[in-house]
Tab-separated table of C-alpha atoms and ligand atoms in Angstrom:
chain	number	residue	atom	x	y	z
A	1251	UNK	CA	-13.672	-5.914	15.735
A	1252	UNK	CA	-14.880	-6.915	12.104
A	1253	UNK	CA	-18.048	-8.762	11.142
A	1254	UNK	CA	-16.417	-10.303	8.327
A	1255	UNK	CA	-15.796	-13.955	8.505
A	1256	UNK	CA	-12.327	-15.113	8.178
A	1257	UNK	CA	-10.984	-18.825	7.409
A	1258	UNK	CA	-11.488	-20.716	10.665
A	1259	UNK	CA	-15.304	-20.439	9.407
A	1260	UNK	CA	-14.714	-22.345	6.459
A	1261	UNK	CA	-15.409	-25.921	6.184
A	1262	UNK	CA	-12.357	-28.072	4.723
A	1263	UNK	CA	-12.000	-29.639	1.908
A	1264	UNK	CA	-14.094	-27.261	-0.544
A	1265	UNK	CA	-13.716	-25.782	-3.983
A	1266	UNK	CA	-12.778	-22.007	-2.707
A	1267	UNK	CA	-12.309	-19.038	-5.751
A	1268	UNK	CA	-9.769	-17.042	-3.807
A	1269	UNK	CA	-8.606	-12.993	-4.926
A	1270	UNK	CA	-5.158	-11.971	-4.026
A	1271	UNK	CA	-3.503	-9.150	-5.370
A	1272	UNK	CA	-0.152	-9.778	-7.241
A	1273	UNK	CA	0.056	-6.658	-9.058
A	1274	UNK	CA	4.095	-6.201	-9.312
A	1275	UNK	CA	6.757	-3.782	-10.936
A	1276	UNK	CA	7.057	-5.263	-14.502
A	1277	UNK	CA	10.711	-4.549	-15.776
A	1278	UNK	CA	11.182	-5.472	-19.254
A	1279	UNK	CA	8.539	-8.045	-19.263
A	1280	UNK	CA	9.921	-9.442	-16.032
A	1281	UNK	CA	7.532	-9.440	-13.330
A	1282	UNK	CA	9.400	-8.717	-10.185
A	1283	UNK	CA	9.167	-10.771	-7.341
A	1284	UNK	CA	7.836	-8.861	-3.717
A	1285	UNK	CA	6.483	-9.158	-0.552
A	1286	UNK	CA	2.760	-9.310	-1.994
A	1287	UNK	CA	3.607	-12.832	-3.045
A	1288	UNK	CA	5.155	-13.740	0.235
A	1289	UNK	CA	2.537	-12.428	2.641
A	1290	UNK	CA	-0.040	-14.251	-0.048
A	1291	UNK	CA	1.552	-17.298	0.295
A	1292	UNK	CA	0.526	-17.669	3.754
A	1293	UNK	CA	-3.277	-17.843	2.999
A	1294	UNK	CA	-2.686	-19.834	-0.058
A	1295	UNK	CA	-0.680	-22.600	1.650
A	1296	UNK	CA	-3.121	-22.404	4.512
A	1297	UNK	CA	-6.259	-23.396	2.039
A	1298	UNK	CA	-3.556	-26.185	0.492
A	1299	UNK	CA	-3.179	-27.998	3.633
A	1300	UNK	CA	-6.494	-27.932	4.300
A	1301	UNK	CA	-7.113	-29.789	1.223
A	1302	UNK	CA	-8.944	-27.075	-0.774
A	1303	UNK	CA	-9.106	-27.136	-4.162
A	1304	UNK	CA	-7.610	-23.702	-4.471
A	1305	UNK	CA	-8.434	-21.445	-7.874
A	1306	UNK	CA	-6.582	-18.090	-7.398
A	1307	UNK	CA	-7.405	-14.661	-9.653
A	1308	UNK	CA	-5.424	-11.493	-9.775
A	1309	UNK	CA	-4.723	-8.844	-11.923
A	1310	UNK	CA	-1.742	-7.283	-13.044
A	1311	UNK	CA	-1.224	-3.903	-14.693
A	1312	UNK	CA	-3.987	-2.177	-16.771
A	1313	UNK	CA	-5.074	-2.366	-20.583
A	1314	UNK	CA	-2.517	-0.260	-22.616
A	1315	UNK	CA	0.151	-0.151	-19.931
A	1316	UNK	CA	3.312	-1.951	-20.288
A	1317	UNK	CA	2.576	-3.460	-16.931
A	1318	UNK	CA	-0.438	-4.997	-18.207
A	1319	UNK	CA	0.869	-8.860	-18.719
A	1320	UNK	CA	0.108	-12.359	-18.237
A	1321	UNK	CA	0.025	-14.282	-15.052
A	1322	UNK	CA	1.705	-17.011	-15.982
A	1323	UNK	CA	5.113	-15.464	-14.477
A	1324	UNK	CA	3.016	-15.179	-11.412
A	1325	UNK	CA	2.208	-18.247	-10.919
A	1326	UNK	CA	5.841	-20.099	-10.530
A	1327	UNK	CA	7.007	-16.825	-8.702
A	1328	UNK	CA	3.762	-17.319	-5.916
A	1329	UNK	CA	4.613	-21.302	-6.057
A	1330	UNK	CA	8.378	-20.905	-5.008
A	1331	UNK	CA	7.082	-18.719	-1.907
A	1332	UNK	CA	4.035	-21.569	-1.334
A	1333	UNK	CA	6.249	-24.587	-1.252
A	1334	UNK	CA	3.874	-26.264	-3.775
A	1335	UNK	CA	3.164	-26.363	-7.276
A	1336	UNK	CA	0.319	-23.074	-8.387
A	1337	UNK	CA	-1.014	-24.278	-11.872
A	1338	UNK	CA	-1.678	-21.809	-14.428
A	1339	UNK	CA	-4.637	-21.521	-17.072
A	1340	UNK	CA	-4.483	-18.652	-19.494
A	1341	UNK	CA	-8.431	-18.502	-19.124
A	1342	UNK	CA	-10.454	-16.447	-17.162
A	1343	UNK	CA	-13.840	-17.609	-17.328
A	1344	UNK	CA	-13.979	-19.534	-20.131
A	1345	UNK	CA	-14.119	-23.501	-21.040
A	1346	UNK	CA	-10.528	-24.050	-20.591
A	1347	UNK	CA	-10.600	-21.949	-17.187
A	1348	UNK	CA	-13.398	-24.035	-16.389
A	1349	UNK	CA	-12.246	-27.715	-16.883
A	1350	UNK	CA	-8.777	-26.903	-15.266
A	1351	UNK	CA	-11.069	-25.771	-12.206
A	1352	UNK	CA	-13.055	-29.206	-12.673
A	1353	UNK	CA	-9.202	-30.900	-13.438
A	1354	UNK	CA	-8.520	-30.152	-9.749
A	1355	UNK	CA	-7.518	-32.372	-6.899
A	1356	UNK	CA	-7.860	-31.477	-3.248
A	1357	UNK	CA	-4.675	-29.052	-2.114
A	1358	UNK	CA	-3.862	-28.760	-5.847
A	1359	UNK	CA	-3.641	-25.047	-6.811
A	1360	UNK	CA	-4.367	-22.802	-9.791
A	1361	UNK	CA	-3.839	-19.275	-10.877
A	1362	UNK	CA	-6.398	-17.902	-13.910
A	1363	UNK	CA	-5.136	-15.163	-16.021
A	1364	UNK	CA	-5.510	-11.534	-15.516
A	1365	UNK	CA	-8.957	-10.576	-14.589
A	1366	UNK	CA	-8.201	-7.320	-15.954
A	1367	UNK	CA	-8.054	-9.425	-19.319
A	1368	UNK	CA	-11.494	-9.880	-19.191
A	1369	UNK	CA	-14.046	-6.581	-20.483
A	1370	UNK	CA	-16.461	-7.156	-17.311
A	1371	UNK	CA	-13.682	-6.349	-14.597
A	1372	UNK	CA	-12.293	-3.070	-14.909
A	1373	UNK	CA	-15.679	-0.354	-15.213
A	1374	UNK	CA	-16.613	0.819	-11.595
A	1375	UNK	CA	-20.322	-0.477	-11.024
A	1376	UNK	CA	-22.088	-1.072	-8.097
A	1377	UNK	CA	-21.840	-4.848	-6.463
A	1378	UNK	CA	-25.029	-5.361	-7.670
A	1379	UNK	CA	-24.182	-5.064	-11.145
A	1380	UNK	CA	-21.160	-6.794	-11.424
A	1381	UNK	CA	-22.764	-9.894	-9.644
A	1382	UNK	CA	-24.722	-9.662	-12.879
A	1383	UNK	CA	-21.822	-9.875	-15.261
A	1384	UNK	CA	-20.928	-13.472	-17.622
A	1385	UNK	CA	-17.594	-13.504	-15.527
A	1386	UNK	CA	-19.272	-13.701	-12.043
A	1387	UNK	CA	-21.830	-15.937	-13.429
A	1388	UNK	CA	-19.661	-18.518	-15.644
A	1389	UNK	CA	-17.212	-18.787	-12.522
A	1390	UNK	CA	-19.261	-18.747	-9.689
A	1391	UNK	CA	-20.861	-21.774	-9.590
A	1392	UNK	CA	-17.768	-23.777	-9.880
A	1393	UNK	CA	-16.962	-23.207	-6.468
A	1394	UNK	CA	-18.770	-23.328	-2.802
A	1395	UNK	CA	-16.432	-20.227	-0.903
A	1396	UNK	CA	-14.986	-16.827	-2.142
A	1397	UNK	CA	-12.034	-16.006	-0.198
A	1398	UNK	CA	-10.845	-12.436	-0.493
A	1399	UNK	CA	-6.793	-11.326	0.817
A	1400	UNK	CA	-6.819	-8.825	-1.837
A	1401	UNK	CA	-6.985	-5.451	0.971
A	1402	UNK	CA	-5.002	-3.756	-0.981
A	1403	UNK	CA	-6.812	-3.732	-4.329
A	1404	UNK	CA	-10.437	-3.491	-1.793
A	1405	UNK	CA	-10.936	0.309	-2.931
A	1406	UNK	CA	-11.946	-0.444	-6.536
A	1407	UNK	CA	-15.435	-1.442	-7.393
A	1408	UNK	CA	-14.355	-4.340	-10.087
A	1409	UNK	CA	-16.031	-7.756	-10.742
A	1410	UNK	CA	-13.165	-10.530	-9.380
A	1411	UNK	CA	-13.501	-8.104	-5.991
A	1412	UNK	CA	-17.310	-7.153	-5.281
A	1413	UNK	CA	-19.214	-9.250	-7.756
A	1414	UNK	CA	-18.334	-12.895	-6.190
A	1415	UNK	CA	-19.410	-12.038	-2.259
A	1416	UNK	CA	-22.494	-11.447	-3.863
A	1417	UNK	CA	-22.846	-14.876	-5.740
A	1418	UNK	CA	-20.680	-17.294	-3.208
A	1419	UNK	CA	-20.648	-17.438	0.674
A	1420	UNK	CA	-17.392	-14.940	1.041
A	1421	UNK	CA	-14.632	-15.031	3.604
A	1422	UNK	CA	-11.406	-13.003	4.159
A	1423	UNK	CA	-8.318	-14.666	3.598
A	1424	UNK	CA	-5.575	-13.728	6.432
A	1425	UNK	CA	-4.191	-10.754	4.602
A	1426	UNK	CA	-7.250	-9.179	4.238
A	1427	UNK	CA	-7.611	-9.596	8.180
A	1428	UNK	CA	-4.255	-8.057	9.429
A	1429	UNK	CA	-4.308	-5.562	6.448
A	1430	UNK	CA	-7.786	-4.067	8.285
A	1431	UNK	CA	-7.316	-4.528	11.326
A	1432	UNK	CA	-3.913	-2.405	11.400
A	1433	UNK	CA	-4.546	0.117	8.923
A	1434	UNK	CA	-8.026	0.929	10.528
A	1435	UNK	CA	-6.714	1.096	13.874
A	1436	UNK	CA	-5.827	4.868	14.028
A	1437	UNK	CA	-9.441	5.738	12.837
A	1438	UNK	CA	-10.949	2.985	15.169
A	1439	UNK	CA	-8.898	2.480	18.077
A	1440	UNK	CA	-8.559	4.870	21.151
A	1441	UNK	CA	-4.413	5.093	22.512
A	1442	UNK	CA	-3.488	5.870	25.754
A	1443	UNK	CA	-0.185	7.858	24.465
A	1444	UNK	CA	0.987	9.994	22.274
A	1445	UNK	CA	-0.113	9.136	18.413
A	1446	UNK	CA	2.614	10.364	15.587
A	1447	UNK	CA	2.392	10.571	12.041
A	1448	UNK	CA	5.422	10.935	10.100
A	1449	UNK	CA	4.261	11.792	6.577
A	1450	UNK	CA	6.220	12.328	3.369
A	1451	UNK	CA	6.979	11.409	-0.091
A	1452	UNK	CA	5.998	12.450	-3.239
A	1453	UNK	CA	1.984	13.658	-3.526
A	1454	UNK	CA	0.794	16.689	-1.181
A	1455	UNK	CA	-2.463	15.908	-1.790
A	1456	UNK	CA	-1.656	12.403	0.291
A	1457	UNK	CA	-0.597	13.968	2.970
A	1458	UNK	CA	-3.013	17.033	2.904
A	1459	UNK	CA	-6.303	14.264	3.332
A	1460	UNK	CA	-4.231	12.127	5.790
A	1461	UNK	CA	-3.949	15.444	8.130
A	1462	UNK	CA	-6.888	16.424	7.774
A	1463	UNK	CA	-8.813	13.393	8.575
A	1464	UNK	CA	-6.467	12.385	11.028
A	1465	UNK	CA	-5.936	16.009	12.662
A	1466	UNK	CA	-7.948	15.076	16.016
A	1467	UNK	CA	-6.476	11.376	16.267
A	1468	UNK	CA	-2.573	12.457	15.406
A	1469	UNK	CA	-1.085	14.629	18.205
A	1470	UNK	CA	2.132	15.103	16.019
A	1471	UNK	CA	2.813	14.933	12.556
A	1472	UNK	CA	6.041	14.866	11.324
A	1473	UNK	CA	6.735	15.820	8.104
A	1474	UNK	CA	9.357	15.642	5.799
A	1475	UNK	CA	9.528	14.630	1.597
A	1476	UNK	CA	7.861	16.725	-1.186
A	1477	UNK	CA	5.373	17.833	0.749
A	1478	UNK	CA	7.620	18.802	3.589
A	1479	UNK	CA	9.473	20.914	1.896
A	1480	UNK	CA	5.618	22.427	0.002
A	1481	UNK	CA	4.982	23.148	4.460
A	1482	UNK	CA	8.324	24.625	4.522
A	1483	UNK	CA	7.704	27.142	1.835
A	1484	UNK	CA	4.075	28.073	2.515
A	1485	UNK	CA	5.989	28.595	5.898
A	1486	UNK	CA	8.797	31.112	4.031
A	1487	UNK	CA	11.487	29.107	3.467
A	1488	UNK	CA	12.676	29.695	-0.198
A	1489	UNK	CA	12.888	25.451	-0.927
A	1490	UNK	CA	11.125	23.722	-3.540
A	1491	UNK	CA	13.364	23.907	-6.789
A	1492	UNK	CA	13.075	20.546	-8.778
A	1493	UNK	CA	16.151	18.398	-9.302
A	1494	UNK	CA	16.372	17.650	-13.305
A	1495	UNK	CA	13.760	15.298	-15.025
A	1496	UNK	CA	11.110	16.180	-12.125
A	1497	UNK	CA	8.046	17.814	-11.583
A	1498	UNK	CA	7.255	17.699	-8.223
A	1499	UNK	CA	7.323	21.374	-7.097
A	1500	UNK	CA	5.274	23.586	-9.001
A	1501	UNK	CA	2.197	22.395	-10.005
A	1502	UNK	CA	1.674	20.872	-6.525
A	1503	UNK	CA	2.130	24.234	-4.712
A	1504	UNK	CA	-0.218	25.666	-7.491
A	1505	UNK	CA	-3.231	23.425	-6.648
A	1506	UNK	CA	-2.351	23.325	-3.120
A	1507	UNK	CA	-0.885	26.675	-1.537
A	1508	UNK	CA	-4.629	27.580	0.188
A	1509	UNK	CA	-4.864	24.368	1.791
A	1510	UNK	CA	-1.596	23.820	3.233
A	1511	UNK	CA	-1.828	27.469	4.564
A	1512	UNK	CA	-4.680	26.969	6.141
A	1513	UNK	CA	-3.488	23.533	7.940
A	1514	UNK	CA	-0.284	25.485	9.112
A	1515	UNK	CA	-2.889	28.201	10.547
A	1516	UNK	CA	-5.332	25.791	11.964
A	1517	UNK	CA	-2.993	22.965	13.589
A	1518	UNK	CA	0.264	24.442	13.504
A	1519	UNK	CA	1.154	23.305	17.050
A	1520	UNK	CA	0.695	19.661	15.502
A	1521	UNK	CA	3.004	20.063	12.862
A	1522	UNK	CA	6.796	19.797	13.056
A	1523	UNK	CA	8.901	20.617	9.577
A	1524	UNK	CA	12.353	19.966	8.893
A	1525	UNK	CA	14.925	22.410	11.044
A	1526	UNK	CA	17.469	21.169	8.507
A	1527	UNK	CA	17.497	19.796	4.970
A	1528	UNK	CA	20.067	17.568	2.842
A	1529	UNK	CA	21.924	18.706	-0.601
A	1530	UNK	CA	24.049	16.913	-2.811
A	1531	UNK	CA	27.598	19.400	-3.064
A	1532	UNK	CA	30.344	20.246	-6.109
A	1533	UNK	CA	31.449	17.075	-4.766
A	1534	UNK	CA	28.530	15.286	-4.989
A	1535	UNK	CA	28.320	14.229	-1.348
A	1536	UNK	CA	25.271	14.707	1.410
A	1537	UNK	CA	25.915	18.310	2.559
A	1538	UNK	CA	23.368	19.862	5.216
A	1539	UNK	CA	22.252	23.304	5.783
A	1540	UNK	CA	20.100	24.717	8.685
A	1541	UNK	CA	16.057	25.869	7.919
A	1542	UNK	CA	17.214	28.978	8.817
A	1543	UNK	CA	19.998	29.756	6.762
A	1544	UNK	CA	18.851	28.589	3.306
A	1545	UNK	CA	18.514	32.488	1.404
A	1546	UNK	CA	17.046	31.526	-1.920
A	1547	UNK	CA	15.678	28.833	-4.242
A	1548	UNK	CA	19.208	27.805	-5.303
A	1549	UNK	CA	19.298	24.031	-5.430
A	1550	UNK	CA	17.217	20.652	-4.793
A	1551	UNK	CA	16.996	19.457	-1.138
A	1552	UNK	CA	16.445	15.415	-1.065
A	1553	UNK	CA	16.528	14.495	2.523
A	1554	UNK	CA	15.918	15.891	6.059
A	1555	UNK	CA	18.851	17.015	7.792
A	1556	UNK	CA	20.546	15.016	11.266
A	1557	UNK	CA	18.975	17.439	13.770
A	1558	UNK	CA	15.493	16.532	12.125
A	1559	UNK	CA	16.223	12.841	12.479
A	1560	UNK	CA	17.305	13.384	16.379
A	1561	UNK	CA	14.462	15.546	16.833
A	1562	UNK	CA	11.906	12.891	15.182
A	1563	UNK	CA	13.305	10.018	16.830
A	1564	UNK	CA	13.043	11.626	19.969
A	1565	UNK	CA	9.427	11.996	19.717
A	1566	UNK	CA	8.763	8.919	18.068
A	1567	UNK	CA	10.533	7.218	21.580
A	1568	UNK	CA	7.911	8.970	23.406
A	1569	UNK	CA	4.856	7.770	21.548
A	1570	UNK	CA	2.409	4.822	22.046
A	1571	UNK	CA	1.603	4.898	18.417
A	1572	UNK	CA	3.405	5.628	15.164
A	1573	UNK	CA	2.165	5.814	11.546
A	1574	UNK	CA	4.253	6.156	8.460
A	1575	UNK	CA	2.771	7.461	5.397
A	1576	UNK	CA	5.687	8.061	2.467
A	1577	UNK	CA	9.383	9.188	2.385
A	1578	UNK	CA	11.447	11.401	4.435
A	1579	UNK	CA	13.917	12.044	0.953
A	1580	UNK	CA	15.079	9.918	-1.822
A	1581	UNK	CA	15.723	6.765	-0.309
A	1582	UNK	CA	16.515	5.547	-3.168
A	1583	UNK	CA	19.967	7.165	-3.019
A	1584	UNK	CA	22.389	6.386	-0.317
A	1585	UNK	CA	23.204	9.691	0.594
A	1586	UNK	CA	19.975	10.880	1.040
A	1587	UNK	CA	18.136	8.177	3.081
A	1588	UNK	CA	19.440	9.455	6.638
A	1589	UNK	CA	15.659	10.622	7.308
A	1590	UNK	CA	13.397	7.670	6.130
A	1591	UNK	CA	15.967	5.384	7.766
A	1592	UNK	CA	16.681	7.190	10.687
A	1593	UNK	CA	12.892	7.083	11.608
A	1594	UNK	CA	12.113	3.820	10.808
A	1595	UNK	CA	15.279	2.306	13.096
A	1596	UNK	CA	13.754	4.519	15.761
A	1597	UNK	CA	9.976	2.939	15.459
A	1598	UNK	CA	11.886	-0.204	15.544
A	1599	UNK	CA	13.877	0.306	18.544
A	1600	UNK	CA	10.911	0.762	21.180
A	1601	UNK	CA	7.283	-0.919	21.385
A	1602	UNK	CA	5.391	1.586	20.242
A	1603	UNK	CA	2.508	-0.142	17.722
A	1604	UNK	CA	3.595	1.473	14.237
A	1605	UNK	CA	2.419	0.923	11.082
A	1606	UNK	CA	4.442	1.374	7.921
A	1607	UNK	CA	2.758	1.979	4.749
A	1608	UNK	CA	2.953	3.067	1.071
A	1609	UNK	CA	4.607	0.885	-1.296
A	1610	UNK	CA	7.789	2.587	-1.861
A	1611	UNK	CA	8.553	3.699	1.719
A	1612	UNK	CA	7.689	0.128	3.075
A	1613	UNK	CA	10.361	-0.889	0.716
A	1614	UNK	CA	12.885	1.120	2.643
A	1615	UNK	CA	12.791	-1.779	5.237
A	1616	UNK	CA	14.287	-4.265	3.257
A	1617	UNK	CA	16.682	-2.104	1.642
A	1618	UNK	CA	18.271	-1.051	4.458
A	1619	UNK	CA	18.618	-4.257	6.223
A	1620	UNK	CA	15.925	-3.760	8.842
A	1621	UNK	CA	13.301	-6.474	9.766
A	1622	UNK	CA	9.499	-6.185	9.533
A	1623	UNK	CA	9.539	-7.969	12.646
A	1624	UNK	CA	10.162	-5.137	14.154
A	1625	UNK	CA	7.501	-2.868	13.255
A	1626	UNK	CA	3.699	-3.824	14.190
A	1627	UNK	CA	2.563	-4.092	10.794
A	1628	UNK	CA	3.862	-3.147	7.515
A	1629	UNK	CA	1.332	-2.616	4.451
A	1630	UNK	CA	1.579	-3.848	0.882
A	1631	UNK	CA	-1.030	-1.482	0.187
A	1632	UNK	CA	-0.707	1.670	-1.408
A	1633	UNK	CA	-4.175	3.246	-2.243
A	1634	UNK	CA	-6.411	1.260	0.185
A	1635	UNK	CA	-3.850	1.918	2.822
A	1636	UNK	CA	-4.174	6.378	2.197
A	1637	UNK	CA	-7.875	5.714	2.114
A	1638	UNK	CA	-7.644	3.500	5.064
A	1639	UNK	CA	-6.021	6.163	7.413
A	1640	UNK	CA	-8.435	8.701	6.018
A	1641	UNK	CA	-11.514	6.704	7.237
A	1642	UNK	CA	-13.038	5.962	3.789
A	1643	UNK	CA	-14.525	2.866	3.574
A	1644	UNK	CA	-13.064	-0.057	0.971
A	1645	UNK	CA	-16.296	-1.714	-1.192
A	1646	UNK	CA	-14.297	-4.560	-1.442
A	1647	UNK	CA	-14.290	-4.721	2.464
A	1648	UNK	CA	-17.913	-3.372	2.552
A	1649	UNK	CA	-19.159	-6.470	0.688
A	1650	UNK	CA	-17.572	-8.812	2.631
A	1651	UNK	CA	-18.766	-7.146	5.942
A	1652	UNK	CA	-22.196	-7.409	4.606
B	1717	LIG	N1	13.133	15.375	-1.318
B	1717	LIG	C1	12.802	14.414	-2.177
B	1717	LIG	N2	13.156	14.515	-3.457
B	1717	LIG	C2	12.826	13.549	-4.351
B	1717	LIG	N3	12.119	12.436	-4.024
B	1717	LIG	C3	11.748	12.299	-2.758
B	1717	LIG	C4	12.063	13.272	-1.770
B	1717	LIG	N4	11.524	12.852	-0.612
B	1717	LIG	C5	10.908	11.695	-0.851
B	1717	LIG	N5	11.040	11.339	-2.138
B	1717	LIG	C6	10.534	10.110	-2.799
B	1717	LIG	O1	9.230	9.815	-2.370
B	1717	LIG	C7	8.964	8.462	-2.694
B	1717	LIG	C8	7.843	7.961	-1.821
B	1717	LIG	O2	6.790	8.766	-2.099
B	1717	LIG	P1	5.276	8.307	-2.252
B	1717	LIG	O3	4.450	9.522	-2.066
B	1717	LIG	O4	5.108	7.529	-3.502
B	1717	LIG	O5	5.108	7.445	-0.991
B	1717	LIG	P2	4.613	6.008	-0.686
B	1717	LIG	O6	3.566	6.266	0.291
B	1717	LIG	O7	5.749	5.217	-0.253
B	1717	LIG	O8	4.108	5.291	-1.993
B	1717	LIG	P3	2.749	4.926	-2.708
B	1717	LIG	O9	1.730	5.977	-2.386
B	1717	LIG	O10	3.199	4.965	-4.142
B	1717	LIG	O11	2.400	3.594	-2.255
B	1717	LIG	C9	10.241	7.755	-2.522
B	1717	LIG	O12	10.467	6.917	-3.629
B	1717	LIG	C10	11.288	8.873	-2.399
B	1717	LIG	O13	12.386	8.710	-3.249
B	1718	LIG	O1	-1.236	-2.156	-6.801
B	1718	LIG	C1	-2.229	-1.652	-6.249
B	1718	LIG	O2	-2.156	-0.664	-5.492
B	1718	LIG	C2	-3.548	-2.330	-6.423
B	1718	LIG	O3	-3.380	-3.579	-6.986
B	1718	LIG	C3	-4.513	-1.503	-7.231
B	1718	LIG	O4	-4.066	-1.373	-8.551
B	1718	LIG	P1	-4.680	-0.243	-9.493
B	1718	LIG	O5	-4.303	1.066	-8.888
B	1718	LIG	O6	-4.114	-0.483	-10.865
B	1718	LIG	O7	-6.199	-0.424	-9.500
């Protein structure tokens, strides 16, 4: 299915300069561990015991952001998850990033710092160019492979990503592999059954380009979230009030009324919305009202109701395919996690092939004491994985493919 080639057509033994992406929630200066190290980890300890001299990059955060830190945190979180020692330089190109690279034994490993540390990285060039930069041509010829598992920072046209396939021989690494393979399927691959959507959280604009891309793949979306709720008003229902300290209503509905008009016009038959919608009450429990009987713009709704959940999971039982882009509420909360939860137990429950992504619904899983076992594939990619489902090619997966 891909014309990229993969590990099994590397030779052992070499010096390979191998991208992963580690970016991570930073909480005060902490960097968090996650399943981006863990899936990682696999491709890393592969190239160990196959007696590569392994030199990892990564970035983490960007200039001016809080989240913008060393990788030295990094590199003992990724070792615990390898099972072997990951070295770290705080170099990215320079002498001392050099020698530790020359320093190296076969199956030792190394991490170099940020590449978003370095001024060559971050501007979006053409391949071309940054194959040109200092950073692509200091590093590159200390190594004979470039190994990319970073899928899920492939959308962005830096250095440490398009740059190197240019300069080495270039492989994907085995996230890189799955990460494609599942998140293209719904553009590339032709089911026999029923194909759902359930799309939600936060941005409308996500789930605006996901439907429309996807309208003649998807036979039903299901929505619920934000944007639900943006459906449910253009379709008359009087929701969309803001619960304190958010800004999620307005503005959206502003720059986005027309369109999602239109898509309830052109594919309404494809698009389910909520019968019933979650509150908090006086008491500050989960309290449900029908569609039907809300009367005006009174209070913030934060999940789906039960009927929705019954009525989702009843057509995600029937389906040979399921795709999850974003939240059915605020997860986050207890109360209101009925929805997200209640569809993701029912992908789990039969053998549809489903894919889960977005960062913070994938996190759901884990949360709520379900496996990732049983889903087909669950992303750790947030922007490749929207422009993924929408068909638009990654450059970082372009290059590669070349
Ligand atoms: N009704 C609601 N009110 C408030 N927040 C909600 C509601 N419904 C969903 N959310 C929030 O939406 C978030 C997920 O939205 P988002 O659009 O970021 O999706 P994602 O695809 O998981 O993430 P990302 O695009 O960041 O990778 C969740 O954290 C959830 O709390
Ligand atoms: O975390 C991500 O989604 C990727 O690493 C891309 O990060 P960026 O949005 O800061 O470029």
């Amino acid at each position: 299915m891909t014309s990229f080639k993969t590990l099994d057509d590397l030779e052992d033994g070499q010096r390979v300069l191998v991208r992963l992406d580690l970016n991570s929630p930073v909480e005060d200066g902490e960097v968090q561990d996650n399943r981006r190290f863990d899936r990682h980890a696999e491709t890393v300890r592969e190239l160990a015991e196959r007696d590569f001299r392994v030199v990892l990059m990564a970035h983490q955060g960007r200039p001016g952001r809080d989240t913008f830190v060393s990788l030295e945190q990094h590199a003992e979180i990724l070792g615990d998850h390898v099972g072997r020692d990951v070295a770290f330089v705080d170099d990215t190109f320079g002498d001392r990033a050099i020698s530790a690279i020359n320093d190296l034994e076969g199956g030792e490993i190394l991490l170099l710092e940020n590449t978003r540390m370095c001024d060559e990285e971050l501007p979006e060039e053409d391949p071309e160019t940054k194959a040109e930069t200092e950073f692509v041509r200091a590093l590159a010829p200390a190594f004979d492979a470039y190994v990319n598992d970073a899928y899920s920072a492939a959308h962005r046209s830096h250095a440490s990503l398009v740059g190197f396939p240019l300069a080495l021989p270039a492989y994907a690494g085995r996230v890189m592999e799955t990460e494609y393979e599942a998140n293209t399927a719904i553009a590339e691959r032709a089911f026999d059954g029923e194909v759902t959507m359930v799309v939600g959280g936060t941005k409308a604009t996500d789930v605006i380009d996901v439907m429309t891309a996807l309208e003649d793949k998807v036979d039903t979306f299901l929505l619920g979230g934000i944007a639900g709720e943006l459906f449910l008003r253009a379709d008359g229902v009087p929701v969309g009030r803001d619960i304190e300290g958010m800004d999620l209503f307005d503005d959206q509905w502003e720059a986005n009324e027309t369109t999602i008009r239109s898509l309830i016009d052109d594919y309404g038959d494809q698009i389910r919305l909520a019968l019933d919608l979650a509150y908090e009450d006086e008491d500050d429990e989960r309290a449900e009202i029908e569609v039907g009987d809300i009367e005006e713009k009174d209070r913030a709704f934060l999940d789906v109701g039960s009927n929705t959940v019954s009525e989702y999971a009843a057509t995600i039982e029937s389906s040979e395919a399921v795709f999850v882009k974003g939240a059915l509420g605020l997860f986050e909360d207890e109360r209101f996690a009925d929805g997200t939860v209640g569809v993701l137990e029912a992908i789990s429950e039969t053998d549809c092939f489903s894919v889960v992504g977005g960062g913070d619904t994938s996190r759901a899983i884990e949360m709520y004491g379900m496996s990732e076992d049983d889903f087909g594939h669950v992303s750790i990619a947030g922007g490749a994985y929207i422009r993924a489902l929408t068909g638009e090619r990654l450059v970082g997966v372009e290059v590669l493919r070349e």
